[in-house]
XYZ file of C-alpha atoms in Angstrom:
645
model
C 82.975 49.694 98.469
C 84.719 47.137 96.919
C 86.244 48.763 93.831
C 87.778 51.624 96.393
C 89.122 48.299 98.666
C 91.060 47.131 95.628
C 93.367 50.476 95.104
C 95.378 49.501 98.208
C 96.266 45.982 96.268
C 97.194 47.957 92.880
C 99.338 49.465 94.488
C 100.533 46.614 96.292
C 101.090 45.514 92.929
C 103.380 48.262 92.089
C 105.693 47.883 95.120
C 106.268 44.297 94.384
C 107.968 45.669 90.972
C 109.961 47.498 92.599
C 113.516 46.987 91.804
C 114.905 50.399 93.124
C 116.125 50.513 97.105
C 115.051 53.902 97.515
C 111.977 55.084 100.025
C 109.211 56.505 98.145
C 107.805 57.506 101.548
C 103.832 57.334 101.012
C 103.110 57.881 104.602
C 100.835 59.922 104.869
C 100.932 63.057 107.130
C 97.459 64.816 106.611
C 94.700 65.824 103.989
C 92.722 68.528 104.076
C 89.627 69.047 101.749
C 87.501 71.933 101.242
C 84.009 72.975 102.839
C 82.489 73.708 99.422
C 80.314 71.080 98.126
C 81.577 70.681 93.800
C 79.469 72.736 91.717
C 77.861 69.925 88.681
C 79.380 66.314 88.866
C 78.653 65.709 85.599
C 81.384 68.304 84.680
C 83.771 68.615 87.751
C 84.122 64.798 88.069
C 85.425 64.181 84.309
C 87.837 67.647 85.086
C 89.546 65.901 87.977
C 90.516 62.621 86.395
C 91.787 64.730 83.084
C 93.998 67.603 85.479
C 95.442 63.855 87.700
C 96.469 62.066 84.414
C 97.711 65.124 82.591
C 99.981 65.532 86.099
C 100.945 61.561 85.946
C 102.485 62.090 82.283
C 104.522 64.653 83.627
C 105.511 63.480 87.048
C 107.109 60.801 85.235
C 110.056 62.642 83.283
C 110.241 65.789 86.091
C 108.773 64.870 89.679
C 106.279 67.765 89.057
C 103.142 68.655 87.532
C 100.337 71.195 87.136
C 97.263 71.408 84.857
C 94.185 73.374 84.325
C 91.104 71.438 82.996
C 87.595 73.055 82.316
C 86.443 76.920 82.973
C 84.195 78.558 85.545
C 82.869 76.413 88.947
C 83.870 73.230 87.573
C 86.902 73.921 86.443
C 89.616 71.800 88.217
C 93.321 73.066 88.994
C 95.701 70.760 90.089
C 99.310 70.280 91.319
C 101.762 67.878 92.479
C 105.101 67.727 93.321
C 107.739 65.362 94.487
C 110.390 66.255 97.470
C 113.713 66.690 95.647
C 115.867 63.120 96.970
C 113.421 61.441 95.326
C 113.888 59.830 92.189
C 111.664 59.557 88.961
C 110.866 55.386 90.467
C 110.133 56.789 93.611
C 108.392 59.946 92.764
C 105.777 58.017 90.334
C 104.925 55.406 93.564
C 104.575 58.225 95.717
C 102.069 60.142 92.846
C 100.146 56.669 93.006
C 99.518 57.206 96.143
C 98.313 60.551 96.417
C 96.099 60.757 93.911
C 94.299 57.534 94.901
C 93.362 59.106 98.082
C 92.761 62.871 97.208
C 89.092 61.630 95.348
C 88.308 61.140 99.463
C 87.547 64.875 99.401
C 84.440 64.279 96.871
C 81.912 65.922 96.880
C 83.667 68.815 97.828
C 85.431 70.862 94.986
C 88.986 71.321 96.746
C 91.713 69.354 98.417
C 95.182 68.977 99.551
C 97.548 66.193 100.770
C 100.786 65.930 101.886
C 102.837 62.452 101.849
C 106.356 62.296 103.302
C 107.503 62.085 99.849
C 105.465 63.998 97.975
C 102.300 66.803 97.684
C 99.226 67.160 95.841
C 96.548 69.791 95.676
C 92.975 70.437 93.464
C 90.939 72.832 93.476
C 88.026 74.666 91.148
C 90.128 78.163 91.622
C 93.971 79.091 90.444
C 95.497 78.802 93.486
C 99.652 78.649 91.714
C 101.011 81.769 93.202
C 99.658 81.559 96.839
C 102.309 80.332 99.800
C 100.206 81.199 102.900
C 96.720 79.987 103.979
C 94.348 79.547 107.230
C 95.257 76.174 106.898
C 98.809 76.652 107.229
C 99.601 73.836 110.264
C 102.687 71.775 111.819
C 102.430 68.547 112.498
C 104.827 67.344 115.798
C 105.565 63.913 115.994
C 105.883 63.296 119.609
C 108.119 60.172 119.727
C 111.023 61.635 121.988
C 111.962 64.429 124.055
C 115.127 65.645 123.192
C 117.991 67.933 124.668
C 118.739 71.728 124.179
C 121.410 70.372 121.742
C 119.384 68.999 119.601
C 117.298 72.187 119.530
C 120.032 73.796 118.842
C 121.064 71.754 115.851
C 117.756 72.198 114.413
C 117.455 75.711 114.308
C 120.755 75.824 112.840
C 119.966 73.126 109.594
C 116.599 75.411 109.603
C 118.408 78.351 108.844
C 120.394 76.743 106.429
C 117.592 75.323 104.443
C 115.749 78.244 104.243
C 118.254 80.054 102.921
C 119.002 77.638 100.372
C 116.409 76.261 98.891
C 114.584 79.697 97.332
C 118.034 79.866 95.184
C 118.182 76.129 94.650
C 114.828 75.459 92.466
C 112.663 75.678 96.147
C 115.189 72.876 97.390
C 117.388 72.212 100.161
C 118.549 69.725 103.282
C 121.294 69.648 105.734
C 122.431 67.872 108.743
C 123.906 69.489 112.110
C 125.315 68.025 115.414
C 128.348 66.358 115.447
C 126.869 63.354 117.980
C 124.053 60.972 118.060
C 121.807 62.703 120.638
C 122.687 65.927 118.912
C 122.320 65.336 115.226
C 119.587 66.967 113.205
C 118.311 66.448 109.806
C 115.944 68.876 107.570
C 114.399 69.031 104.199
C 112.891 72.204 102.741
C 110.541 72.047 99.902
C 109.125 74.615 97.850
C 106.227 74.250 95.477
C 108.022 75.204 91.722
C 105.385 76.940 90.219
C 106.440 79.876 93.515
C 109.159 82.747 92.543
C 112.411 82.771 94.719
C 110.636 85.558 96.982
C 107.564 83.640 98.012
C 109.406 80.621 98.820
C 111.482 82.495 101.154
C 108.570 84.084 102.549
C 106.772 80.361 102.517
C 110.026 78.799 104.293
C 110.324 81.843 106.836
C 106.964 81.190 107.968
C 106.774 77.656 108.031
C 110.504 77.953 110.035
C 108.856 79.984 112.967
C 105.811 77.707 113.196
C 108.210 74.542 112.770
C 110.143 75.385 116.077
C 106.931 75.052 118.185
C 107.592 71.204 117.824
C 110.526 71.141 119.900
C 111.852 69.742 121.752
C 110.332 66.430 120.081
C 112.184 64.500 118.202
C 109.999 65.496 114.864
C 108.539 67.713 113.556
C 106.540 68.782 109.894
C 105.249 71.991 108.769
C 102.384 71.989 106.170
C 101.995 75.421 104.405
C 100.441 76.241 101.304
C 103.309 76.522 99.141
C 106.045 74.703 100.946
C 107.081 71.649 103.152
C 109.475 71.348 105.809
C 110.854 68.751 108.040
C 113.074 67.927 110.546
C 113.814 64.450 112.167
C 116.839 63.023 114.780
C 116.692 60.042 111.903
C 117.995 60.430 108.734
C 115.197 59.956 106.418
C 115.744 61.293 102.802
C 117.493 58.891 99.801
C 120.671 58.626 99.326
C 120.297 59.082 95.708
C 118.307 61.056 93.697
C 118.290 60.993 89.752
C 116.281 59.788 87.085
C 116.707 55.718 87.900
C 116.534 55.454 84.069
C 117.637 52.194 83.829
C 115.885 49.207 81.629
C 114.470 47.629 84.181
C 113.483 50.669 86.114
C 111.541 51.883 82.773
C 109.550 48.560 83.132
C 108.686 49.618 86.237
C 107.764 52.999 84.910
C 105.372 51.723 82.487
C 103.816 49.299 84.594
C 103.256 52.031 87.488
C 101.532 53.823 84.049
C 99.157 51.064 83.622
C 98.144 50.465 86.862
C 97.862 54.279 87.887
C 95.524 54.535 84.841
C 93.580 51.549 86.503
C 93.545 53.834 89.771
C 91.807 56.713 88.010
C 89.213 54.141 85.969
C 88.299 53.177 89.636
C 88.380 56.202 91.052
C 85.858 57.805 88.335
C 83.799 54.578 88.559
C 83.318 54.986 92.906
C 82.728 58.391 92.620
C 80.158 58.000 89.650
C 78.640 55.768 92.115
C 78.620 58.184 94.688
C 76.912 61.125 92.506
C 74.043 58.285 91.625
C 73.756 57.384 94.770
C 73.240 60.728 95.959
C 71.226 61.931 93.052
C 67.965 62.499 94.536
C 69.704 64.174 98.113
C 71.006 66.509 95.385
C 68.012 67.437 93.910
C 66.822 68.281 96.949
C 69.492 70.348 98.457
C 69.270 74.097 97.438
C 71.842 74.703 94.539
C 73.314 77.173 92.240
C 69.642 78.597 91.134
C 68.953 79.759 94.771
C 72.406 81.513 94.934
C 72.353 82.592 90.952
C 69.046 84.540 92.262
C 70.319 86.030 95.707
C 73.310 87.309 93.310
C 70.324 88.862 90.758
C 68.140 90.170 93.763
C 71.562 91.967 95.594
C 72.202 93.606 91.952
C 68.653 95.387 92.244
C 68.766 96.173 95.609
C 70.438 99.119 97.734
C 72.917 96.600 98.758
C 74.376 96.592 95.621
C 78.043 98.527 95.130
C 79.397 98.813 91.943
C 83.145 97.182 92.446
C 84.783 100.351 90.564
C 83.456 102.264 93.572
C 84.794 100.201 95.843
C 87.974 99.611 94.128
C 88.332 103.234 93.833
C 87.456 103.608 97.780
C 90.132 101.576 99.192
C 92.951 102.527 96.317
C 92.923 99.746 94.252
C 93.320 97.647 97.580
C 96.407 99.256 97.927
C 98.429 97.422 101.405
C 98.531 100.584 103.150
C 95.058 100.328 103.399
C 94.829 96.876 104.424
C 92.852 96.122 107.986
C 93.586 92.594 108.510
C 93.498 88.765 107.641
C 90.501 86.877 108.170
C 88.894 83.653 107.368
C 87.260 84.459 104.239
C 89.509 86.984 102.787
C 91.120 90.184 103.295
C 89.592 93.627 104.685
C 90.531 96.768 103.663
C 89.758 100.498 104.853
C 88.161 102.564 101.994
C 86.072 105.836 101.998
C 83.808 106.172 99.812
C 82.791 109.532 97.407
C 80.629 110.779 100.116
C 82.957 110.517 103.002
C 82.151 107.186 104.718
C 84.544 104.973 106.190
C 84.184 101.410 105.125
C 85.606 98.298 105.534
C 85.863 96.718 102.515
C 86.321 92.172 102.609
C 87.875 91.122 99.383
C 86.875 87.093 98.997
C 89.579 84.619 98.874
C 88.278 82.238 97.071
C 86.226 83.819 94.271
C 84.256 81.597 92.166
C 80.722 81.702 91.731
C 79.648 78.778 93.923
C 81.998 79.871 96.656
C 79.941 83.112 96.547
C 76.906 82.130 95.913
C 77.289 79.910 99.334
C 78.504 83.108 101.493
C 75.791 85.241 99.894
C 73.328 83.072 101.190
C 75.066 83.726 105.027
C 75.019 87.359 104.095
C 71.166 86.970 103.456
C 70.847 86.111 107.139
C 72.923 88.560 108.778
C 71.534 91.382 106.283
C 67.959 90.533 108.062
C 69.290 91.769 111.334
C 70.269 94.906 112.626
C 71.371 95.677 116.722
C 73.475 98.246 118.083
C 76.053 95.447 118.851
C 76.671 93.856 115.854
C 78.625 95.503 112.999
C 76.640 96.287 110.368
C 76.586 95.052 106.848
C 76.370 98.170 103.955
C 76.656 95.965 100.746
C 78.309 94.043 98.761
C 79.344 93.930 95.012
C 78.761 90.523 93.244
C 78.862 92.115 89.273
C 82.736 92.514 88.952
C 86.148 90.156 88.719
C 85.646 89.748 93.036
C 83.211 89.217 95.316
C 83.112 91.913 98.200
C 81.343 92.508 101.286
C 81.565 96.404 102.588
C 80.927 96.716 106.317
C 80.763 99.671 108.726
C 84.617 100.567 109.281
C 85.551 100.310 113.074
C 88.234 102.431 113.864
C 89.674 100.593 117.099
C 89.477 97.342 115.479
C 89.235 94.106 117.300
C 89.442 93.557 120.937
C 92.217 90.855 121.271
C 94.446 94.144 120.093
C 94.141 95.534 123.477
C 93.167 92.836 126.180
C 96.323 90.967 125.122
C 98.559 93.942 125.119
C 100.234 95.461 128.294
C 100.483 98.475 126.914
C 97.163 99.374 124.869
C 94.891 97.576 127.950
C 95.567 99.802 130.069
C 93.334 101.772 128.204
C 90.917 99.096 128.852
C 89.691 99.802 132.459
C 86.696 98.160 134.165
C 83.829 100.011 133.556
C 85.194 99.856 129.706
C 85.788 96.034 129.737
C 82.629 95.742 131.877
C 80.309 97.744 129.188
C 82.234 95.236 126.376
C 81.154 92.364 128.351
C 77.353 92.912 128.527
C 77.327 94.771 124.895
C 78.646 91.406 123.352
C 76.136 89.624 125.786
C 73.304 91.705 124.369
C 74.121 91.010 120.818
C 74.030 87.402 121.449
C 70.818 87.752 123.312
C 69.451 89.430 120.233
C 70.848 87.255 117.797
C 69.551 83.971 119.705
C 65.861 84.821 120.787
C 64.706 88.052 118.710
C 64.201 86.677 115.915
C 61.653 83.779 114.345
C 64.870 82.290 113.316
C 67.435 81.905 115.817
C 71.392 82.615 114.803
C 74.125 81.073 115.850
C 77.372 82.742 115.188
C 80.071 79.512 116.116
C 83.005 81.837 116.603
C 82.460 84.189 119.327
C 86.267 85.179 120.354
C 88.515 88.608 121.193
C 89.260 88.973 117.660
C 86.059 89.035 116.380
C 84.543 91.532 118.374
C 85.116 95.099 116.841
C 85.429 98.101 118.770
C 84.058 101.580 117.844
C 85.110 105.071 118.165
C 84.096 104.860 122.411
C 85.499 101.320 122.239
C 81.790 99.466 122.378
C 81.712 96.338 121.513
C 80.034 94.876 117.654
C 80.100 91.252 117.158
C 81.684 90.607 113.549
C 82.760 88.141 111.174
C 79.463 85.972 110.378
C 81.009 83.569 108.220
C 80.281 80.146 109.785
C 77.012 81.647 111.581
C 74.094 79.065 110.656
C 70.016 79.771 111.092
C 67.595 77.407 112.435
C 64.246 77.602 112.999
C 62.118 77.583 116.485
C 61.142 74.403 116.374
C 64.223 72.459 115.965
C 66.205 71.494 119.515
C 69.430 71.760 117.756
C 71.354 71.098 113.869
C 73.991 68.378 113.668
C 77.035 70.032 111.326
C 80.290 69.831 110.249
C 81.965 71.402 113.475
C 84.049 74.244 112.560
C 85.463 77.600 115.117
C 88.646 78.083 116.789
C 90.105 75.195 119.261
C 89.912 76.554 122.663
C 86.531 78.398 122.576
C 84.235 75.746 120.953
C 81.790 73.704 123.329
C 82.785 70.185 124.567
C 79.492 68.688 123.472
C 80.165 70.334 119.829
C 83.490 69.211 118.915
C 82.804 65.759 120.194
C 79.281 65.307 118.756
C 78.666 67.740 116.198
C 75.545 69.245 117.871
C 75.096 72.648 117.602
C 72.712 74.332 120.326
C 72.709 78.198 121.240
C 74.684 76.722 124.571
C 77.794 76.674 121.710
C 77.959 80.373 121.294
C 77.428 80.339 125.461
C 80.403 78.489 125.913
C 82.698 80.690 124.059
C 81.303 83.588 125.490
C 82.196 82.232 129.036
C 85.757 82.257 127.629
C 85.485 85.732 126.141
C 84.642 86.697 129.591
C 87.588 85.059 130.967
C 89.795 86.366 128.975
C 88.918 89.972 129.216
C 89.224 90.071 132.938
C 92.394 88.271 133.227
C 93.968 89.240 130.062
C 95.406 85.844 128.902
C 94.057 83.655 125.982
C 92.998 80.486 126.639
C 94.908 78.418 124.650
C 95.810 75.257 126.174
C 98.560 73.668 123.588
C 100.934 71.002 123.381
C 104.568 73.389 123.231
C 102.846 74.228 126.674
C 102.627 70.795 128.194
C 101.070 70.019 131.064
C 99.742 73.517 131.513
C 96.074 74.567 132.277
C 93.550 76.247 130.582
C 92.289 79.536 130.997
C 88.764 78.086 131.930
C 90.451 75.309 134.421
C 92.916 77.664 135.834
C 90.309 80.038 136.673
C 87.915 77.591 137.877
C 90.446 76.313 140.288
C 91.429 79.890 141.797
C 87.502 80.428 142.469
C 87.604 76.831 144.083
C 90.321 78.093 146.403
C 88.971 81.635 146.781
C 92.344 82.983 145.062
C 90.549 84.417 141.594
C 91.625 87.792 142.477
C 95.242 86.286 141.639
C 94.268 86.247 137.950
C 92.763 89.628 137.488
C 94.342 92.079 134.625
C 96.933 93.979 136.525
C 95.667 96.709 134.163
C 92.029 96.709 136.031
C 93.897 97.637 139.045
C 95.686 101.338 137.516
C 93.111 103.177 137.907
C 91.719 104.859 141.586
C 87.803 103.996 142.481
C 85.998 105.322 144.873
C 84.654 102.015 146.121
C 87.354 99.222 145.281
C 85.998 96.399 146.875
C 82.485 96.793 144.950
C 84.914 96.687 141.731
C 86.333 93.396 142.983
C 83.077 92.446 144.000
C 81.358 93.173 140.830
C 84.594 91.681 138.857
C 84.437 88.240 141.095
C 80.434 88.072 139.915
C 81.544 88.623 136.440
C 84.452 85.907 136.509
C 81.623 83.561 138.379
C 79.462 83.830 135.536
C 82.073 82.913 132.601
C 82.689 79.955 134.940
C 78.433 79.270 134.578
C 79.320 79.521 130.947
C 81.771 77.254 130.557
C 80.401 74.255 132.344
C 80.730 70.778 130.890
C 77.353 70.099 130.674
C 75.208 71.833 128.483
C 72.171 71.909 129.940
C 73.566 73.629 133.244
C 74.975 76.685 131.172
C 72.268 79.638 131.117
C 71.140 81.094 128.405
C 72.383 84.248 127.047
C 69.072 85.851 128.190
C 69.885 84.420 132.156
C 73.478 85.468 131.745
C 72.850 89.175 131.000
C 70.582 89.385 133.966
C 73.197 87.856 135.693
C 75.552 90.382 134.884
C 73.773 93.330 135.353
C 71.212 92.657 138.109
C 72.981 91.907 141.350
C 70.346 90.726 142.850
C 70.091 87.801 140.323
C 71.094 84.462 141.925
C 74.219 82.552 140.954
C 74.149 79.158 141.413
C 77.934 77.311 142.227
C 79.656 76.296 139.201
C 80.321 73.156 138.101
C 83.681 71.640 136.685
C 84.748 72.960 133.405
C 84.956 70.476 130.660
C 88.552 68.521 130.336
C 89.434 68.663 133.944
C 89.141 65.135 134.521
C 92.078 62.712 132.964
C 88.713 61.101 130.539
C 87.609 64.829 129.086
C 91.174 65.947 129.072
C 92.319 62.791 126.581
C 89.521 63.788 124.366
C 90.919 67.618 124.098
C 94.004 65.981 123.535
C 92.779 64.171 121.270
C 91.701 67.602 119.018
C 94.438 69.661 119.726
C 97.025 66.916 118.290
C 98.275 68.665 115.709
C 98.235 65.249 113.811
C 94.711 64.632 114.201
C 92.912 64.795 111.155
C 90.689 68.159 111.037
C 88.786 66.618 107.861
C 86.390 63.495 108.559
C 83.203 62.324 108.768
C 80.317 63.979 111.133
C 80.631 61.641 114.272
C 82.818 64.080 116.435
C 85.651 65.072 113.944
C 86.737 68.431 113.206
C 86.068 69.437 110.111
C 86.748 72.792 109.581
C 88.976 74.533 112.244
C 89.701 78.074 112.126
C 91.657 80.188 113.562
C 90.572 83.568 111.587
C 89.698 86.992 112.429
C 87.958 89.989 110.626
C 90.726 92.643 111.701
C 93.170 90.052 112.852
C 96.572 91.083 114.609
């Protein structure tokens, strides 16, 4: 709209004032908003423009800024913080910027960006002391390909840094190489609101991930409470300070009057927005449907009280944790009684965020099968939300197919019975019922193993319902890159043929014992799915097999390869490009357990030709934006587990 066109030109306006030489370096590298729609507009809206002006007043005398504004679901929490070569002239322009295109994320209640210069985050939750997140990511600009020396110089300055900078108020750069094809130059940049420890921790982690850029010329890594950098250009000012000068205060005041125009037309667009979307509101379910799952689970047998469960897993002591996920953290508890449970302890605890995964726990609490982990309760009364689940002892598969040692306690009858349990579970979850399930994020992690290792599907966080009469749901696309359908991540459609497609994978990866995850350190190097299809094109799949699967003595070893070579021919049916040619998961079992079921040939995999494989390129770019609009971007990308590694 026309008021949003004319932020650009105020802040044209401000550059033109400009009297410092400095780089306030407003490039921006990515922003990431949240998957929660706000909670009231009326409330949250007026929140956000207080916690960005309360920040402006104090990014101008110290390049940083937090504020708290409001109390339950609309209450906003925001931060901002400039990178430490930046001075006070700089720092403001580079605040401008930020907060003129955070408001993008409305209507959801949550957002981060990250500038070159400078970072800014809001959300409806406290979010001050975290330093790690799912949405943790590196950026790689792929400009040039560089030597081993430069590599070398950048591990170096990265060791430096992050060393430095916890003991240096969360800052830190150096330079190494002592020539021009050599020479490296970092930044490190801790959030200030962090102690010394979780900046290390922050830097540590964002220094491993950082490396995976290399050998390019560039690289940026994005974590929750941190930013680092490295470049074969020097890119940070000279000069830091204040710039207190006369006519650098004029330029100071007038960035204050124009970033107070910013807000007055950010409020006024996104005022616009709520009107316009008034009546789409009204008729979306809200709050009232999730305020009354939350009263209905507090009468029911679901219901745990949280000191139970508190009690259960020791106060959620670490020993007891389980694992990572994308929704929160599980822990093993037992209970008075003597049952094992696996406790999931919300990350992001607010009502609305609850009331929202409640109403996905209503779905999967409708449905019981012998092959998907069961759901015992949860507790919604207490300070946290938790789910309690049936606790698993072996965990999750990826633990042993992608292990030399523990898969060889995987042999083929075992990884054979996984196979067609998961199978059945899908089956059950996509044509028993009057309302068909999708679960989105079929993968090795999230399927559990049991005490005699058989296979429960888990983790139904982004599963969605639909009923029988609709061919498919168009939706913000969100799973894990490398197991989500070609027709899904380019189109948003979202067909039972989705969870097909990553099953095909599953069943890749459990024969052979390699992920498939095709990725830019590893350039030019195949996918699981098109390596495997192009050993059955040749007749050399057997190449590929586990070398684990082949330990063990049978008495007939060529009906094991046979039966394996059947198996491997119907992940490639899975995987095909088009839709329409996969089977269902109904045809697939039979496939898999009836040999006389016919298999037709295969066709290609998706991303084999140079057309498909520019538009998985295009999604696995680390600087493609994984927050956009519904017309084939990704908008929520996970790469989550319920007992993760």
């Amino acid at each position: 709209m026309e008021l949003k066109q004319s932020i650009p030109f105020l802040l044209l306006v401000i550059i033109l004032f400009r009297t410092s030489m400095a780089d306030p370096r407003t490039k921006m590298v990515s922003i990431m908003c949240g998957n929660q729609l706000e909670h009231n507009s009326t409330q949250f809206v007026p929140n956000f423009v207080a916690v960005m002006e309360n920040i402006s007043e104090q990014m101008r005398t110290k390049g940083y800024g937090s504020a708290v504004v409001g109390s339950g679901p609309d209450a906003n929490y925001g931060l901002a913080q400039c990178y430490g070569d930046l001075s006070l002239l700089d720092c403001v322009l580079c605040y401008a910027e930020a907060r003129s295109v955070l408001p993008q994320c409305f209507p959801f209640n949550g957002g981060r960006i990250y500038l070159d210069g400078c970072f800014m985050r809001a959300q409806n939750y406290s979010f001050f002391d975290e330093y790690k997140g799912p949405e943790d990511k590196t950026v790689c600009g792929n400009k040039t390909r560089k030597g081993s020396g430069f590599g070398a110089s950048v591990r170096q300055a990265l060791s430096l840094v992050v060393s430095g900078a916890p003991t240096n108020n969360g800052y830190a750069k150096a330079q190494m190489g002592s020539t021009a094809n050599d020479s490296a130059y970092v930044m490190a940049d801790c959030w200030k609101n962090l102690d010394e420890r979780s900046c290390r921790a922050c830097l540590e982690n964002a220094s491993k991930s950082i490396t995976s850029c290399l050998p390019w010329s560039e690289g940026r890594a994005l974590n929750t409470g941190c930013f680092l950098r490295y470049d074969d250009k020097e890119f940070l000012n000279k000069e830091g300070g204040s710039g207190g000068n006369s006519r650098g205060t004029r330029v100071v005041i007038i960035v204050s009057v124009v970033s107070s125009v910013v807000v007055l037309v950010v409020a006024v667009a996104v005022g616009h927005h709520v009107w316009r979307n008034r009546y789409i509101q009204k008729k979306r379910k809200g709050s009232n449907d999730a305020n009354k799952l939350v009263r209905t689970l507090n009468d029911s047998s679901l219901n745990f009280k949280y000191s139970t469960l508190e009690k259960a897993t020791e106060s959620f002591n670490d020993n007891n944790k389980l694992g990572q996920g994308g929704f929160g953290s599980v822990y093993k508890g037992v209970l008075p009684d003597g049952r094992e449970i696996a406790v999931k302890r919300l990350f992001f605890n607010n009502r609305h965020r609850a009331g929202d995964f409640y109403n996905e726990v209503n779905i999967i609490s409708t449905v019981e099968h012998k092959n998907l982990v069961r759901l015992l309760g949860c507790s919604c009364s207490g300070p946290e939300s938790l789910l309690v689940y049936e606790f698993l002892p072996n965990k999750s598969l990826d633990r042993f197919i992608f292990d030399q040692t523990r898969g060889k306690g995987l042999h083929w009858e075992k990884r054979y019975e996984i196979i067609v349990g998961t199978a059945e579970g899908l089956v059950y979850l996509h044509e028993n019922n009057n309302i068909r399930i999708i679960h989105r994020d079929i993968k090795s992690s999230n399927i559990l193993l049991d005490s005699r290792l058989r296979a429960k599907i888990a983790d139904f966080g982004l599963a969605r319902s639909f009923q029988e009469d609709k061919s498919h749901i168009s939706t913000a696309i969100a799973g894990t890159l490398g197991y989500m359908a070609p027709e899904y991540l380019a189109h948003g459609q979202l067909t039972e043929k989705v969870d097909v497609y990553s099953f095909g994978v599953l069943v890749l990866e459990i024969v052979t014992g390699r992920q498939n995850n095709r990725s830019k350190s590893a350039e030019y190097s195949d996918s699981l799915v098109t390596l495997t299809w192009k050993h059955f094109q040749s007749g050399r799949v057997e190449d590929l097999y586990d070398p684990n699967l082949m330990l063990h003595n049978y008495r007939d070893n060529q009906a094991m390869k046979n039966q394996i070579c059947r198996v491997v021919h119907v992940g490639l049916l899975c995987t095909q490009e088009s839709a329409s040619l996969r089977p269902t998961m109904s045809k697939a079992l039979r496939m898999l357990t009836n040999k006389e079921e016919h298999l037709p040939p295969p066709t290609t995999p998706p991303f084999v030709d140079e057309k498909t494989m520019e538009l998985n390129d295009k999604y696995e770019d680390p600087s493609y934006p994984l927050n956009a609009d519904d017309d084939g971007s990704i908008a929520d990308v996970t790469h989550s587990s319920f007992y993760p590694r």
